mmCIF file of C-alpha atoms in Angstrom:
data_model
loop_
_atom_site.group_PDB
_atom_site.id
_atom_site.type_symbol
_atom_site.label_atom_id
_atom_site.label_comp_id
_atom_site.label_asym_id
_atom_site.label_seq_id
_atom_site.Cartn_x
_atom_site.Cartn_y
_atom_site.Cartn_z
ATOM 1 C CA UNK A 1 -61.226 21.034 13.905
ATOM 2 C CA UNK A 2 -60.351 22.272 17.521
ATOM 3 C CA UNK A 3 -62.770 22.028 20.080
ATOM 4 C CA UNK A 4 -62.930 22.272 23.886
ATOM 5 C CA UNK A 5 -64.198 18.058 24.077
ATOM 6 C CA UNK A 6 -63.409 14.976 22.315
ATOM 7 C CA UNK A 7 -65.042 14.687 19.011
ATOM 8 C CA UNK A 8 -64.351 10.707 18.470
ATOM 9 C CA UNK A 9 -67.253 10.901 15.437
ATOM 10 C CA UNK A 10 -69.490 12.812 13.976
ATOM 11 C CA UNK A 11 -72.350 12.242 16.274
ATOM 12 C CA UNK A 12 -70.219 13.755 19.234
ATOM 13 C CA UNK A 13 -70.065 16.791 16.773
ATOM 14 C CA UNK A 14 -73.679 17.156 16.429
ATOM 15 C CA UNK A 15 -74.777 20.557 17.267
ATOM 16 C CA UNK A 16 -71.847 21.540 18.427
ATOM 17 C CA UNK A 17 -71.433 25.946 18.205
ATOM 18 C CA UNK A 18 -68.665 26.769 15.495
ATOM 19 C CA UNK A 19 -67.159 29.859 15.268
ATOM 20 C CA UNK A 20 -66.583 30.483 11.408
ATOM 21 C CA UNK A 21 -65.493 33.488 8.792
ATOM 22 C CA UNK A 22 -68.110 32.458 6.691
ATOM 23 C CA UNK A 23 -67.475 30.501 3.132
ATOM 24 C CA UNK A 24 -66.599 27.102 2.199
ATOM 25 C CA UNK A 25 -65.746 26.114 5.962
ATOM 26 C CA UNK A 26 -69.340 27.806 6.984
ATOM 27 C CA UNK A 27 -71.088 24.521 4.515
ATOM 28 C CA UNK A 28 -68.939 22.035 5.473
ATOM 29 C CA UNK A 29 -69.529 22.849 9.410
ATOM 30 C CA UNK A 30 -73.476 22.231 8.613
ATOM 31 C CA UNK A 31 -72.414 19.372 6.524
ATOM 32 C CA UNK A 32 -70.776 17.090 9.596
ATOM 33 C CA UNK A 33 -73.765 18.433 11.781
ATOM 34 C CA UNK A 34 -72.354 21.490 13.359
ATOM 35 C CA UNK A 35 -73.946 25.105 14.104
ATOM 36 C CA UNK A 36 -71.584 27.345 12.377
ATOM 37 C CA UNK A 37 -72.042 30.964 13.701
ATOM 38 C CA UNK A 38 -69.717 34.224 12.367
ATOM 39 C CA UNK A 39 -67.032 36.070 14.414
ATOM 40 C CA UNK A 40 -64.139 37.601 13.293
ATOM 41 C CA UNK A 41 -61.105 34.959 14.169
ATOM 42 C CA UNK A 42 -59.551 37.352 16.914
ATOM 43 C CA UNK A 43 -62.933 36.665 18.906
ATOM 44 C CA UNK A 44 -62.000 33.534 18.732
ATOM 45 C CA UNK A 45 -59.971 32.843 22.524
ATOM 46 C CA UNK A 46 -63.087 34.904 24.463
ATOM 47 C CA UNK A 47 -65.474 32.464 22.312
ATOM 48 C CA UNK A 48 -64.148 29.670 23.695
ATOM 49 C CA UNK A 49 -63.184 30.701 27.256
ATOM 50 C CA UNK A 50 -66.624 31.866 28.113
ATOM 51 C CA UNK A 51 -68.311 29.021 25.931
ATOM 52 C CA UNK A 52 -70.044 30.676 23.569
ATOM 53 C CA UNK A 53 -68.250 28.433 20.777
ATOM 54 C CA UNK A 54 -67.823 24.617 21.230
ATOM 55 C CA UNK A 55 -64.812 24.655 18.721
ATOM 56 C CA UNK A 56 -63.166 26.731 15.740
ATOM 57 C CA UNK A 57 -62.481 25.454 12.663
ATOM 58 C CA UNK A 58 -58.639 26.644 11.737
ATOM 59 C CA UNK A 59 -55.476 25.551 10.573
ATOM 60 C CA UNK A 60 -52.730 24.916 13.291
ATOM 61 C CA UNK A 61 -50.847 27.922 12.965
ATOM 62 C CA UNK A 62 -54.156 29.587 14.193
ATOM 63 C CA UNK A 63 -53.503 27.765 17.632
ATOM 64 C CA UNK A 64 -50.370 30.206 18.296
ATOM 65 C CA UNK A 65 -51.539 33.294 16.535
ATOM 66 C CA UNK A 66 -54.971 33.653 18.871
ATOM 67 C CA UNK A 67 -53.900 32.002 22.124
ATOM 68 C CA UNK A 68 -55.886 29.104 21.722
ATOM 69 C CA UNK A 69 -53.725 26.478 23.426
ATOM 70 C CA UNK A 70 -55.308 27.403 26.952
ATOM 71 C CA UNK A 71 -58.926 26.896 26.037
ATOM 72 C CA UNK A 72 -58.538 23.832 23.137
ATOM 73 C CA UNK A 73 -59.238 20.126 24.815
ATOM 74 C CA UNK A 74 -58.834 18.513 21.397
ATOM 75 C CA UNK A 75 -57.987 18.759 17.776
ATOM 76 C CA UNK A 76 -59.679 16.222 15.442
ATOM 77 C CA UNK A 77 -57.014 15.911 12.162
ATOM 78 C CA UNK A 78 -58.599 15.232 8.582
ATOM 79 C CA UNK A 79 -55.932 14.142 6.587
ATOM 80 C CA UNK A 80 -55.958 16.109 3.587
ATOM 81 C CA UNK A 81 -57.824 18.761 5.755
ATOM 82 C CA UNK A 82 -62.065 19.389 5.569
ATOM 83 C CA UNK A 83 -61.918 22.468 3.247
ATOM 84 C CA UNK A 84 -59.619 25.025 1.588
ATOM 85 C CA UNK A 85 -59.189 28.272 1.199
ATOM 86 C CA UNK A 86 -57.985 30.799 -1.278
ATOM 87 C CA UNK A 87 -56.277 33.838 -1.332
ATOM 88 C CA UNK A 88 -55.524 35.955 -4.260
ATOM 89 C CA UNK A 89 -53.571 39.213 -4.789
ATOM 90 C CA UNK A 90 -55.487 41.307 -7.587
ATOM 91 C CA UNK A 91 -54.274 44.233 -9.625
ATOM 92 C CA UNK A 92 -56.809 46.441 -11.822
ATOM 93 C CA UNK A 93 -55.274 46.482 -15.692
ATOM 94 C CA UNK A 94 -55.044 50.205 -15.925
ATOM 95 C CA UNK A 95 -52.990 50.412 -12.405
ATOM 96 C CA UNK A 96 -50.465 47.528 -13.801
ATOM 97 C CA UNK A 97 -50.035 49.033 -17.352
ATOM 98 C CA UNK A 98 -48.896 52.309 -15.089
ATOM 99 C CA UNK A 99 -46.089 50.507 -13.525
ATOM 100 C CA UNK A 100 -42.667 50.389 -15.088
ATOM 101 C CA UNK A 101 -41.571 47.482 -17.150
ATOM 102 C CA UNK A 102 -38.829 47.142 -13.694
ATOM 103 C CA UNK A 103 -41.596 46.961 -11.359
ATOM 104 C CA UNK A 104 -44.328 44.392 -13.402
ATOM 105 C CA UNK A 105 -40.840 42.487 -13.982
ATOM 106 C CA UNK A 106 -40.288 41.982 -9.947
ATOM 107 C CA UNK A 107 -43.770 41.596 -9.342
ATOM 108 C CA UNK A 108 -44.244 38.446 -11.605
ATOM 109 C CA UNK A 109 -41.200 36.926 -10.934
ATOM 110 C CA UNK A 110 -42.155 36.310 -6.687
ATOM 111 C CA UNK A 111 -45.851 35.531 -7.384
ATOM 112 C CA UNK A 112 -47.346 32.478 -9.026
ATOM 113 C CA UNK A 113 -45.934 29.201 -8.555
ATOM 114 C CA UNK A 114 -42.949 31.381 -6.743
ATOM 115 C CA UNK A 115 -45.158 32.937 -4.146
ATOM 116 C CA UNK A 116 -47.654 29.853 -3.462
ATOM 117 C CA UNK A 117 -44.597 27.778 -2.355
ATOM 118 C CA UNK A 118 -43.045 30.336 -0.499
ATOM 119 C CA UNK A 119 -45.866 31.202 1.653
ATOM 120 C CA UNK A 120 -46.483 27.839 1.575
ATOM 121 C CA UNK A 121 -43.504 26.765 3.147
ATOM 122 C CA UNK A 122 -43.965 29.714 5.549
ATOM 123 C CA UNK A 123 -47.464 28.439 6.630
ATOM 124 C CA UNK A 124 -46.318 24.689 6.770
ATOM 125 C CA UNK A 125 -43.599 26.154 9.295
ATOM 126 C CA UNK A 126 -45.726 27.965 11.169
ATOM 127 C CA UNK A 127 -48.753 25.157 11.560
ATOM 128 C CA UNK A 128 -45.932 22.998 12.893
ATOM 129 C CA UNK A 129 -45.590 25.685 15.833
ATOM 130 C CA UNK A 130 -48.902 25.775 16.521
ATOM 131 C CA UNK A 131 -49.216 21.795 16.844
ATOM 132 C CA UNK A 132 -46.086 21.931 19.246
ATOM 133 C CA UNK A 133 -47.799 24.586 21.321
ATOM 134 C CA UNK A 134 -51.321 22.172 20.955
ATOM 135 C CA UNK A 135 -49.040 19.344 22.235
ATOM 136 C CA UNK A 136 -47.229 21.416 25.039
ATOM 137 C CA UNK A 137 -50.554 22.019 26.291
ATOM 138 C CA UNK A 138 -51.435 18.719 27.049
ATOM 139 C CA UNK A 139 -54.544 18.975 24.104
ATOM 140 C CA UNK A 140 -55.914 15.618 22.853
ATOM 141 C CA UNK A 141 -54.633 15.668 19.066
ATOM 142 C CA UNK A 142 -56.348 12.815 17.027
ATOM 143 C CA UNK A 143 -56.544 11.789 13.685
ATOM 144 C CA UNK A 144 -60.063 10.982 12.882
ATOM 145 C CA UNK A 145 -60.016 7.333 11.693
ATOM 146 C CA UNK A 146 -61.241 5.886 8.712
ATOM 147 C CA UNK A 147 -65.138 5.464 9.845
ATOM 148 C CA UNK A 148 -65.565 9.697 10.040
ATOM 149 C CA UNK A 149 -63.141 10.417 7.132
ATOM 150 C CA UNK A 150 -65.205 8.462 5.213
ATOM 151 C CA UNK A 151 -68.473 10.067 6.797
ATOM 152 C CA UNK A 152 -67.448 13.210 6.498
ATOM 153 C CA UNK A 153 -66.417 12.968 2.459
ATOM 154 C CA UNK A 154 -69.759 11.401 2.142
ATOM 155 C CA UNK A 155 -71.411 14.144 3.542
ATOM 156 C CA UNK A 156 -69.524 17.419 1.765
ATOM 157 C CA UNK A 157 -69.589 15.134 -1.147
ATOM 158 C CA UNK A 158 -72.837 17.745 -1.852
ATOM 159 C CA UNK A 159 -70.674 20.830 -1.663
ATOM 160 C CA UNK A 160 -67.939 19.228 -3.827
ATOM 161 C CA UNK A 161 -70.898 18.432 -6.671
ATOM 162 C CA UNK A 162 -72.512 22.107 -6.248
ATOM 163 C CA UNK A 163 -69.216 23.512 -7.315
ATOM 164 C CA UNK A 164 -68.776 21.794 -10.068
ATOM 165 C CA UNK A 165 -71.949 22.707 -11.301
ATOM 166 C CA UNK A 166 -71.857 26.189 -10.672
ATOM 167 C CA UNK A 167 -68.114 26.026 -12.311
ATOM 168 C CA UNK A 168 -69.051 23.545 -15.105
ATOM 169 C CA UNK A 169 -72.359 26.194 -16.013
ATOM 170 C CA UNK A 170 -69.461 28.462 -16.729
ATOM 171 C CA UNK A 171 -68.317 26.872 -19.848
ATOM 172 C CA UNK A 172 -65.596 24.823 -18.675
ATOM 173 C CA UNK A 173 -64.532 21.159 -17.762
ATOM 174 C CA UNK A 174 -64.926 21.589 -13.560
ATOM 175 C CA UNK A 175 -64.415 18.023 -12.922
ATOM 176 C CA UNK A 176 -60.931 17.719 -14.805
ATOM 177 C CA UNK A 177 -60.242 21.100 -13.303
ATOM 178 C CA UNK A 178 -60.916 20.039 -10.098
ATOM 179 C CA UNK A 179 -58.896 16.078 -10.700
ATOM 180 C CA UNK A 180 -55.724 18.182 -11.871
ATOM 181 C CA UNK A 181 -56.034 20.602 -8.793
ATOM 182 C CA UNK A 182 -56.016 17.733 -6.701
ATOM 183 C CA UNK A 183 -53.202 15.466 -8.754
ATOM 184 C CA UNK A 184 -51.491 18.573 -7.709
ATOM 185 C CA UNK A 185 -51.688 18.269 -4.680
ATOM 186 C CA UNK A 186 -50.230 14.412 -4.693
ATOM 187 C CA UNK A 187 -47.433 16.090 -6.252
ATOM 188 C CA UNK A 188 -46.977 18.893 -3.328
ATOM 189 C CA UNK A 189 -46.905 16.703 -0.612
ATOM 190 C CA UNK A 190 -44.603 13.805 -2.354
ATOM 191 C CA UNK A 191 -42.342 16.754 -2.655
ATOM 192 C CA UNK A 192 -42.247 17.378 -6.432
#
């Protein structure tokens, strides 16, 4: 989370204004005790400048992409991060059975697993420059210590059991879905 004061727990988050797209990040803003409101992300430098927003919630790369090094005081680091997000490229049947054998053939060998670490590794790079720009800036970069990572799970813990739910009411196993998406993760970042 990057706000414009230091956020040593949750308490000193209480309240605070959020600028959010919406979604997962949206819950787990009201979760820690925030007031998540909705702006595109390009709003996001005037937000904060004229403090209308106490913080954004974003991953590093963001910092360099809007400007935000001149009007972030801190950046609060959840190992493992708060929340995810997806992204998905979609293709209607009809319009994939029209392209050429050549074409599907290209097309599935650089998506997948292919694509995912690609862009990935992209990303990775790019959240790097935005934490050297945070740091060049003179921002306060913490990691949140054990006392609010533990707070925090406890409190999106809700979110966490509503999916499953919602997932498992769809006929399938949504807690062993959810373990092996996150054994996968252990994998990712010991580098396998």
């Amino acid at each position: 989370m990057f706000t414009k004061k230091n956020v040593k727990t949750l308490a000193d988050f209480k309240n605070m204004k959020i600028r959010t797209g919406g979604g997962i990040s949206e819950q787990v803003i009201t979760a820690l005790g925030g007031s998540p409101f909705f702006k595109p992300a390009p709003e996001s430098y005037e937000l904060l400048n004229t403090g209308v927003a106490d913080g954004v919630f974003f991953p590093f790369e963001s910092i360099v992409s809007f400007k935000l090094d001149k009007v972030v005081g801190q950046a609060t680091v959840f190992p493992g991060g708060l929340y995810s997000s997806s992204f998905g490229f979609f293709m209607n049947q009809e319009k994939w059975n029209k392209l050429s054998k050549q074409d599907q053939d290209v097309i599935e060998k650089f998506t997948g697993e292919y694509a995912a670490r690609s862009n990935g590794k992209s990303w990775d790079t790019a959240d790097q420059i935005g934490l050297s720009a945070l740091k060049a800036a003179g921002a306060n970069i913490v990691t949140a210590d054990a006392g609010m990572q533990a707070e925090a799970k406890k409190r999106s813990g809700p979110i966490i059991e509503d999916w499953i739910k919602k997932a498992s009411a769809k006929g399938i196993n949504a807690k062993a879905v959810l373990d092996e998406f996150h054994a996968e993760l252990l994998k990712v970042a010991a580098g396998k």
